[in-house]
């Protein structure tokens, strides 16, 4: 009987041409492409488990998935081979053997997303950042972002009709920063709901434009009703930027 080995594969990807992470029939997905490459490399059917689900058009600068194989893999050699087989919009960053009970989704301590907004038209930011030529009150947006740390139930920012046991998330960081190319919202939590970050961004942009007040934002959160929150910001400016585990430095 062959010994089964479990591996963590760290990747990054440009989500522009993918219909999200999760495998679908008749659609190009990141999971489908990773499964294809690893199945060829390992000479067996491989089905990876990802650390989470990203929607169509969303990018990842750091993403982890795990898979099982009877193969023994030298991380450096096999990483090079994986990258040669991956398309240009996916890169393998690291490959490591882990314990057989390690789990890319359930073992993650935290996940961090970034949302990028720029004002002036730029051909280099197409499908990378959200062009929004408007004036924002960044201080007010940060006051609104800071409020998120005092709540746990974020049903108001969740896609409706999702199959989850609860809408509770522990947000440990939420901040807007000005950078050379525009403004960036960074948010860290133990878990995120479907569409949550984009809905939060939409509401905080409304706050920054003074379409709503801090008091309105509090009412939105406490209503636990998605229809009260702002429009979801476009997917193409969202990045999964960090995933942490207790056993990975």
PDB file of C-alpha atoms in Angstrom:
ATOM      1  CA  UNK A   1       0.000   0.000   0.000  1.00  0.00           C
ATOM      2  CA  UNK A   2       1.468   3.341  -1.068  1.00  0.00           C
ATOM      3  CA  UNK A   3       2.041   6.030   1.539  1.00  0.00           C
ATOM      4  CA  UNK A   4      -0.004   9.181   0.973  1.00  0.00           C
ATOM      5  CA  UNK A   5       1.815  12.497   1.340  1.00  0.00           C
ATOM      6  CA  UNK A   6       0.135  15.874   1.869  1.00  0.00           C
ATOM      7  CA  UNK A   7       1.537  19.076   0.403  1.00  0.00           C
ATOM      8  CA  UNK A   8       0.800  22.783   0.729  1.00  0.00           C
ATOM      9  CA  UNK A   9       1.181  24.709  -2.520  1.00  0.00           C
ATOM     10  CA  UNK A  10       1.438  28.495  -2.320  1.00  0.00           C
ATOM     11  CA  UNK A  11       0.451  30.349  -5.485  1.00  0.00           C
ATOM     12  CA  UNK A  12      -0.459  33.781  -6.817  1.00  0.00           C
ATOM     13  CA  UNK A  13      -2.741  34.505  -9.740  1.00  0.00           C
ATOM     14  CA  UNK A  14      -4.283  37.157 -11.941  1.00  0.00           C
ATOM     15  CA  UNK A  15      -8.009  36.450 -11.800  1.00  0.00           C
ATOM     16  CA  UNK A  16      -8.973  38.472 -14.875  1.00  0.00           C
ATOM     17  CA  UNK A  17      -9.539  35.506 -17.188  1.00  0.00           C
ATOM     18  CA  UNK A  18     -10.804  33.073 -14.548  1.00  0.00           C
ATOM     19  CA  UNK A  19     -14.341  32.489 -13.341  1.00  0.00           C
ATOM     20  CA  UNK A  20     -13.073  32.515  -9.763  1.00  0.00           C
ATOM     21  CA  UNK A  21     -11.210  29.891  -7.773  1.00  0.00           C
ATOM     22  CA  UNK A  22     -13.775  27.116  -7.454  1.00  0.00           C
ATOM     23  CA  UNK A  23     -14.009  24.544 -10.223  1.00  0.00           C
ATOM     24  CA  UNK A  24     -17.077  24.831 -12.479  1.00  0.00           C
ATOM     25  CA  UNK A  25     -18.380  23.019 -15.511  1.00  0.00           C
ATOM     26  CA  UNK A  26     -17.588  24.717 -18.828  1.00  0.00           C
ATOM     27  CA  UNK A  27     -15.641  27.577 -17.228  1.00  0.00           C
ATOM     28  CA  UNK A  28     -11.951  28.315 -16.683  1.00  0.00           C
ATOM     29  CA  UNK A  29     -11.132  28.404 -12.968  1.00  0.00           C
ATOM     30  CA  UNK A  30      -7.930  28.582 -10.961  1.00  0.00           C
ATOM     31  CA  UNK A  31      -8.717  25.347  -9.125  1.00  0.00           C
ATOM     32  CA  UNK A  32      -9.369  23.576 -12.397  1.00  0.00           C
ATOM     33  CA  UNK A  33      -6.034  24.690 -13.816  1.00  0.00           C
ATOM     34  CA  UNK A  34      -4.118  23.712 -10.675  1.00  0.00           C
ATOM     35  CA  UNK A  35      -5.808  20.299 -10.659  1.00  0.00           C
ATOM     36  CA  UNK A  36      -4.866  19.770 -14.302  1.00  0.00           C
ATOM     37  CA  UNK A  37      -1.195  20.634 -13.840  1.00  0.00           C
ATOM     38  CA  UNK A  38      -0.720  18.628 -10.644  1.00  0.00           C
ATOM     39  CA  UNK A  39      -2.509  15.603 -12.090  1.00  0.00           C
ATOM     40  CA  UNK A  40      -0.083  15.576 -15.024  1.00  0.00           C
ATOM     41  CA  UNK A  41       2.920  16.125 -12.774  1.00  0.00           C
ATOM     42  CA  UNK A  42       1.943  13.467 -10.228  1.00  0.00           C
ATOM     43  CA  UNK A  43       0.603  11.024 -12.830  1.00  0.00           C
ATOM     44  CA  UNK A  44      -2.577  10.555 -10.798  1.00  0.00           C
ATOM     45  CA  UNK A  45      -5.871  12.367 -10.327  1.00  0.00           C
ATOM     46  CA  UNK A  46      -5.302  15.368  -8.032  1.00  0.00           C
ATOM     47  CA  UNK A  47      -8.031  17.535  -6.519  1.00  0.00           C
ATOM     48  CA  UNK A  48      -6.720  20.470  -4.486  1.00  0.00           C
ATOM     49  CA  UNK A  49      -8.456  22.048  -1.497  1.00  0.00           C
ATOM     50  CA  UNK A  50      -8.114  25.830  -1.410  1.00  0.00           C
ATOM     51  CA  UNK A  51      -7.882  28.204   1.528  1.00  0.00           C
ATOM     52  CA  UNK A  52     -11.034  29.953   0.356  1.00  0.00           C
ATOM     53  CA  UNK A  53     -13.089  30.961  -2.623  1.00  0.00           C
ATOM     54  CA  UNK A  54     -12.393  34.037  -4.762  1.00  0.00           C
ATOM     55  CA  UNK A  55     -14.995  35.305  -7.213  1.00  0.00           C
ATOM     56  CA  UNK A  56     -14.689  35.934 -10.948  1.00  0.00           C
ATOM     57  CA  UNK A  57     -12.037  38.573 -11.657  1.00  0.00           C
ATOM     58  CA  UNK A  58     -10.576  38.639  -8.133  1.00  0.00           C
ATOM     59  CA  UNK A  59      -6.799  38.272  -7.822  1.00  0.00           C
ATOM     60  CA  UNK A  60      -4.526  36.671  -5.229  1.00  0.00           C
ATOM     61  CA  UNK A  61      -0.972  37.661  -4.387  1.00  0.00           C
ATOM     62  CA  UNK A  62      -0.881  34.834  -1.837  1.00  0.00           C
ATOM     63  CA  UNK A  63      -3.099  31.770  -1.892  1.00  0.00           C
ATOM     64  CA  UNK A  64      -2.645  28.318  -0.361  1.00  0.00           C
ATOM     65  CA  UNK A  65      -4.090  24.972  -1.332  1.00  0.00           C
ATOM     66  CA  UNK A  66      -3.326  21.444  -0.216  1.00  0.00           C
ATOM     67  CA  UNK A  67      -3.321  18.143  -2.066  1.00  0.00           C
ATOM     68  CA  UNK A  68      -2.459  14.493  -1.458  1.00  0.00           C
ATOM     69  CA  UNK A  69      -0.182  12.381  -3.602  1.00  0.00           C
ATOM     70  CA  UNK A  70       1.688   9.099  -3.472  1.00  0.00           C
ATOM     71  CA  UNK A  71       4.625  10.956  -5.009  1.00  0.00           C
ATOM     72  CA  UNK A  72       7.544  12.184  -2.948  1.00  0.00           C
ATOM     73  CA  UNK A  73       8.386  15.721  -4.020  1.00  0.00           C
ATOM     74  CA  UNK A  74      11.562  17.714  -3.805  1.00  0.00           C
ATOM     75  CA  UNK A  75      10.144  21.199  -3.262  1.00  0.00           C
ATOM     76  CA  UNK A  76      12.629  23.167  -5.394  1.00  0.00           C
ATOM     77  CA  UNK A  77      12.691  20.796  -8.335  1.00  0.00           C
ATOM     78  CA  UNK A  78       8.940  20.238  -8.437  1.00  0.00           C
ATOM     79  CA  UNK A  79       8.194  23.928  -7.915  1.00  0.00           C
ATOM     80  CA  UNK A  80      10.199  24.694 -11.033  1.00  0.00           C
ATOM     81  CA  UNK A  81       8.322  22.026 -12.991  1.00  0.00           C
ATOM     82  CA  UNK A  82       4.941  23.305 -11.782  1.00  0.00           C
ATOM     83  CA  UNK A  83       5.774  26.832 -12.894  1.00  0.00           C
ATOM     84  CA  UNK A  84       6.796  25.604 -16.344  1.00  0.00           C
ATOM     85  CA  UNK A  85       3.395  23.911 -16.677  1.00  0.00           C
ATOM     86  CA  UNK A  86       1.280  26.723 -15.229  1.00  0.00           C
ATOM     87  CA  UNK A  87      -0.128  29.363 -17.605  1.00  0.00           C
ATOM     88  CA  UNK A  88       1.306  32.874 -17.413  1.00  0.00           C
ATOM     89  CA  UNK A  89      -1.442  34.103 -15.076  1.00  0.00           C
ATOM     90  CA  UNK A  90      -0.624  31.626 -12.265  1.00  0.00           C
ATOM     91  CA  UNK A  91       2.686  31.377 -10.391  1.00  0.00           C
ATOM     92  CA  UNK A  92       3.780  28.753  -7.878  1.00  0.00           C
ATOM     93  CA  UNK A  93       5.564  30.409  -4.953  1.00  0.00           C
ATOM     94  CA  UNK A  94       6.345  27.546  -2.593  1.00  0.00           C
ATOM     95  CA  UNK A  95       5.722  23.830  -2.111  1.00  0.00           C
ATOM     96  CA  UNK A  96       6.108  22.060   1.214  1.00  0.00           C
ATOM     97  CA  UNK A  97       5.169  18.728   2.715  1.00  0.00           C
ATOM     98  CA  UNK A  98       2.906  19.013   5.749  1.00  0.00           C
ATOM     99  CA  UNK A  99       1.234  16.687   8.213  1.00  0.00           C
ATOM    100  CA  UNK A 100      -1.589  14.550   6.886  1.00  0.00           C
ATOM    101  CA  UNK A 101      -4.121  16.425   9.013  1.00  0.00           C
ATOM    102  CA  UNK A 102      -3.060  19.891   7.809  1.00  0.00           C
ATOM    103  CA  UNK A 103      -5.876  21.732   6.035  1.00  0.00           C
ATOM    104  CA  UNK A 104      -5.517  24.793   3.796  1.00  0.00           C
ATOM    105  CA  UNK A 105      -9.001  26.092   4.574  1.00  0.00           C
ATOM    106  CA  UNK A 106      -9.735  25.154   8.170  1.00  0.00           C
ATOM    107  CA  UNK A 107      -6.258  25.741   9.631  1.00  0.00           C
ATOM    108  CA  UNK A 108      -5.889  29.329   8.417  1.00  0.00           C
ATOM    109  CA  UNK A 109      -5.538  31.826  11.299  1.00  0.00           C
ATOM    110  CA  UNK A 110      -6.305  34.893   9.219  1.00  0.00           C
ATOM    111  CA  UNK A 111      -6.900  36.180   5.725  1.00  0.00           C
ATOM    112  CA  UNK A 112      -6.089  39.651   4.430  1.00  0.00           C
ATOM    113  CA  UNK A 113      -7.606  41.392   1.427  1.00  0.00           C
ATOM    114  CA  UNK A 114      -6.636  44.605  -0.321  1.00  0.00           C
ATOM    115  CA  UNK A 115      -8.917  46.770  -2.455  1.00  0.00           C
ATOM    116  CA  UNK A 116      -7.308  49.287  -4.835  1.00  0.00           C
ATOM    117  CA  UNK A 117      -8.868  52.527  -6.097  1.00  0.00           C
ATOM    118  CA  UNK A 118      -7.312  55.103  -8.424  1.00  0.00           C
ATOM    119  CA  UNK A 119      -8.620  58.410  -9.789  1.00  0.00           C
ATOM    120  CA  UNK A 120      -6.882  59.132 -13.069  1.00  0.00           C
ATOM    121  CA  UNK A 121      -7.262  56.868 -16.096  1.00  0.00           C
ATOM    122  CA  UNK A 122      -4.317  54.515 -16.533  1.00  0.00           C
ATOM    123  CA  UNK A 123      -3.905  51.738 -19.105  1.00  0.00           C
ATOM    124  CA  UNK A 124      -1.616  49.952 -16.635  1.00  0.00           C
ATOM    125  CA  UNK A 125      -4.333  49.624 -13.995  1.00  0.00           C
ATOM    126  CA  UNK A 126      -7.021  48.093 -16.202  1.00  0.00           C
ATOM    127  CA  UNK A 127      -8.404  45.008 -14.399  1.00  0.00           C
ATOM    128  CA  UNK A 128      -6.059  45.823 -11.520  1.00  0.00           C
ATOM    129  CA  UNK A 129      -7.675  48.793  -9.759  1.00  0.00           C
ATOM    130  CA  UNK A 130     -11.063  50.536  -9.644  1.00  0.00           C
ATOM    131  CA  UNK A 131     -11.056  53.913 -11.393  1.00  0.00           C
ATOM    132  CA  UNK A 132     -13.248  56.260  -9.395  1.00  0.00           C
ATOM    133  CA  UNK A 133     -12.680  59.924 -10.162  1.00  0.00           C
ATOM    134  CA  UNK A 134     -14.216  61.459  -7.068  1.00  0.00           C
ATOM    135  CA  UNK A 135     -13.191  63.227  -3.896  1.00  0.00           C
ATOM    136  CA  UNK A 136     -13.046  61.114  -0.743  1.00  0.00           C
ATOM    137  CA  UNK A 137     -12.758  62.006   2.908  1.00  0.00           C
ATOM    138  CA  UNK A 138     -10.138  59.399   3.847  1.00  0.00           C
ATOM    139  CA  UNK A 139     -10.285  60.306   7.537  1.00  0.00           C
ATOM    140  CA  UNK A 140     -14.026  59.698   7.582  1.00  0.00           C
ATOM    141  CA  UNK A 141     -13.589  56.398   5.720  1.00  0.00           C
ATOM    142  CA  UNK A 142     -11.043  55.307   8.328  1.00  0.00           C
ATOM    143  CA  UNK A 143     -13.428  56.209  11.142  1.00  0.00           C
ATOM    144  CA  UNK A 144     -15.995  53.984   9.464  1.00  0.00           C
ATOM    145  CA  UNK A 145     -13.447  51.204   8.939  1.00  0.00           C
ATOM    146  CA  UNK A 146     -12.448  51.350  12.617  1.00  0.00           C
ATOM    147  CA  UNK A 147     -16.070  50.681  13.611  1.00  0.00           C
ATOM    148  CA  UNK A 148     -15.895  47.254  11.976  1.00  0.00           C
ATOM    149  CA  UNK A 149     -13.569  46.002  14.696  1.00  0.00           C
ATOM    150  CA  UNK A 150     -16.341  46.427  17.291  1.00  0.00           C
ATOM    151  CA  UNK A 151     -18.818  44.131  15.545  1.00  0.00           C
ATOM    152  CA  UNK A 152     -18.995  40.401  14.851  1.00  0.00           C
ATOM    153  CA  UNK A 153     -22.159  39.898  12.783  1.00  0.00           C
ATOM    154  CA  UNK A 154     -21.698  41.089   9.189  1.00  0.00           C
ATOM    155  CA  UNK A 155     -24.814  39.705   7.551  1.00  0.00           C
ATOM    156  CA  UNK A 156     -25.466  43.181   6.120  1.00  0.00           C
ATOM    157  CA  UNK A 157     -22.351  42.759   3.921  1.00  0.00           C
ATOM    158  CA  UNK A 158     -22.953  39.136   2.937  1.00  0.00           C
ATOM    159  CA  UNK A 159     -24.280  37.859  -0.347  1.00  0.00           C
ATOM    160  CA  UNK A 160     -27.821  36.634   0.281  1.00  0.00           C
ATOM    161  CA  UNK A 161     -28.824  32.959   0.200  1.00  0.00           C
ATOM    162  CA  UNK A 162     -25.357  31.690   1.138  1.00  0.00           C
ATOM    163  CA  UNK A 163     -24.984  28.399   2.957  1.00  0.00           C
ATOM    164  CA  UNK A 164     -23.169  29.414   6.133  1.00  0.00           C
ATOM    165  CA  UNK A 165     -23.761  28.475   9.760  1.00  0.00           C
ATOM    166  CA  UNK A 166     -23.372  32.057  10.950  1.00  0.00           C
ATOM    167  CA  UNK A 167     -22.369  35.530   9.799  1.00  0.00           C
ATOM    168  CA  UNK A 168     -19.785  36.186  12.507  1.00  0.00           C
ATOM    169  CA  UNK A 169     -16.276  37.324  11.613  1.00  0.00           C
ATOM    170  CA  UNK A 170     -13.498  38.657  13.835  1.00  0.00           C
ATOM    171  CA  UNK A 171     -11.975  41.625  12.038  1.00  0.00           C
ATOM    172  CA  UNK A 172      -8.564  42.592  13.435  1.00  0.00           C
ATOM    173  CA  UNK A 173      -7.554  45.271  10.924  1.00  0.00           C
ATOM    174  CA  UNK A 174      -9.405  47.635   8.601  1.00  0.00           C
ATOM    175  CA  UNK A 175      -7.636  50.715   7.240  1.00  0.00           C
ATOM    176  CA  UNK A 176      -7.466  52.994   4.194  1.00  0.00           C
ATOM    177  CA  UNK A 177      -4.058  54.247   3.075  1.00  0.00           C
ATOM    178  CA  UNK A 178      -2.954  56.680   0.402  1.00  0.00           C
ATOM    179  CA  UNK A 179      -0.320  55.304  -1.946  1.00  0.00           C
ATOM    180  CA  UNK A 180       1.369  56.597  -5.062  1.00  0.00           C
ATOM    181  CA  UNK A 181      -1.091  54.907  -7.413  1.00  0.00           C
ATOM    182  CA  UNK A 182      -4.220  55.714  -5.385  1.00  0.00           C
ATOM    183  CA  UNK A 183      -5.868  54.546  -2.185  1.00  0.00           C
ATOM    184  CA  UNK A 184      -5.873  51.021  -0.780  1.00  0.00           C
ATOM    185  CA  UNK A 185      -8.196  49.417   1.745  1.00  0.00           C
ATOM    186  CA  UNK A 186      -6.647  46.598   3.794  1.00  0.00           C
ATOM    187  CA  UNK A 187      -8.791  44.310   5.922  1.00  0.00           C
ATOM    188  CA  UNK A 188      -7.824  41.253   7.990  1.00  0.00           C
ATOM    189  CA  UNK A 189     -10.162  38.756   9.635  1.00  0.00           C
ATOM    190  CA  UNK A 190     -10.329  35.125  10.673  1.00  0.00           C
ATOM    191  CA  UNK A 191     -12.918  34.515   7.934  1.00  0.00           C
ATOM    192  CA  UNK A 192     -14.914  36.406   5.326  1.00  0.00           C
ATOM    193  CA  UNK A 193     -18.426  36.004   3.956  1.00  0.00           C
ATOM    194  CA  UNK A 194     -19.281  35.857   0.257  1.00  0.00           C
ATOM    195  CA  UNK A 195     -18.964  39.344  -1.282  1.00  0.00           C
ATOM    196  CA  UNK A 196     -18.185  40.829   2.160  1.00  0.00           C
ATOM    197  CA  UNK A 197     -15.119  42.927   1.335  1.00  0.00           C
ATOM    198  CA  UNK A 198     -16.603  44.419  -1.825  1.00  0.00           C
ATOM    199  CA  UNK A 199     -19.819  45.335   0.039  1.00  0.00           C
ATOM    200  CA  UNK A 200     -17.813  46.943   2.849  1.00  0.00           C
ATOM    201  CA  UNK A 201     -15.806  48.944   0.303  1.00  0.00           C
ATOM    202  CA  UNK A 202     -19.012  50.116  -1.393  1.00  0.00           C
ATOM    203  CA  UNK A 203     -20.428  51.368   1.903  1.00  0.00           C
ATOM    204  CA  UNK A 204     -17.179  53.031   3.004  1.00  0.00           C
ATOM    205  CA  UNK A 205     -16.907  54.792  -0.366  1.00  0.00           C
ATOM    206  CA  UNK A 206     -20.448  56.112   0.184  1.00  0.00           C
ATOM    207  CA  UNK A 207     -19.255  57.341   3.581  1.00  0.00           C
ATOM    208  CA  UNK A 208     -16.181  58.986   2.058  1.00  0.00           C
ATOM    209  CA  UNK A 209     -18.377  60.770  -0.476  1.00  0.00           C
ATOM    210  CA  UNK A 210     -20.628  61.854   2.425  1.00  0.00           C
ATOM    211  CA  UNK A 211     -23.609  60.077   0.921  1.00  0.00           C
ATOM    212  CA  UNK A 212     -24.071  58.429   4.306  1.00  0.00           C
ATOM    213  CA  UNK A 213     -22.955  59.344   7.832  1.00  0.00           C
ATOM    214  CA  UNK A 214     -21.193  57.375  10.550  1.00  0.00           C
ATOM    215  CA  UNK A 215     -24.575  57.005  12.231  1.00  0.00           C
ATOM    216  CA  UNK A 216     -25.991  55.587   8.985  1.00  0.00           C
ATOM    217  CA  UNK A 217     -23.136  53.074   8.789  1.00  0.00           C
ATOM    218  CA  UNK A 218     -23.844  51.919  12.335  1.00  0.00           C
ATOM    219  CA  UNK A 219     -27.509  51.434  11.449  1.00  0.00           C
ATOM    220  CA  UNK A 220     -26.515  49.452   8.338  1.00  0.00           C
ATOM    221  CA  UNK A 221     -24.301  47.075  10.323  1.00  0.00           C
ATOM    222  CA  UNK A 222     -26.818  46.608  13.117  1.00  0.00           C
ATOM    223  CA  UNK A 223     -29.687  46.033  10.667  1.00  0.00           C
ATOM    224  CA  UNK A 224     -28.074  42.769   9.491  1.00  0.00           C
ATOM    225  CA  UNK A 225     -29.808  43.429   6.154  1.00  0.00           C
ATOM    226  CA  UNK A 226     -27.818  43.393   2.899  1.00  0.00           C
ATOM    227  CA  UNK A 227     -30.288  45.687   1.132  1.00  0.00           C
ATOM    228  CA  UNK A 228     -29.334  48.521   3.498  1.00  0.00           C
ATOM    229  CA  UNK A 229     -25.631  48.454   2.625  1.00  0.00           C
ATOM    230  CA  UNK A 230     -23.962  50.079  -0.376  1.00  0.00           C
ATOM    231  CA  UNK A 231     -23.392  48.623  -3.815  1.00  0.00           C
ATOM    232  CA  UNK A 232     -20.607  46.065  -4.102  1.00  0.00           C
ATOM    233  CA  UNK A 233     -17.388  47.491  -5.520  1.00  0.00           C
ATOM    234  CA  UNK A 234     -16.156  45.821  -8.747  1.00  0.00           C
ATOM    235  CA  UNK A 235     -14.300  42.525  -8.363  1.00  0.00           C
ATOM    236  CA  UNK A 236     -11.262  43.359 -10.509  1.00  0.00           C
ATOM    237  CA  UNK A 237      -9.676  45.622  -7.855  1.00  0.00           C
ATOM    238  CA  UNK A 238      -9.781  43.047  -5.055  1.00  0.00           C
ATOM    239  CA  UNK A 239      -6.761  40.979  -4.007  1.00  0.00           C
ATOM    240  CA  UNK A 240      -6.370  38.196  -1.478  1.00  0.00           C
ATOM    241  CA  UNK A 241      -2.983  39.334  -0.212  1.00  0.00           C
ATOM    242  CA  UNK A 242      -2.120  37.159   2.793  1.00  0.00           C
ATOM    243  CA  UNK A 243      -3.157  33.909   4.493  1.00  0.00           C
ATOM    244  CA  UNK A 244      -1.524  32.869   7.768  1.00  0.00           C
ATOM    245  CA  UNK A 245      -1.159  29.483   9.448  1.00  0.00           C
ATOM    246  CA  UNK A 246       0.147  28.503  12.895  1.00  0.00           C
ATOM    247  CA  UNK A 247       2.745  26.179  11.355  1.00  0.00           C
ATOM    248  CA  UNK A 248       3.950  28.345   8.437  1.00  0.00           C
ATOM    249  CA  UNK A 249       6.224  31.322   9.048  1.00  0.00           C
TER     250      UNK A 249
END
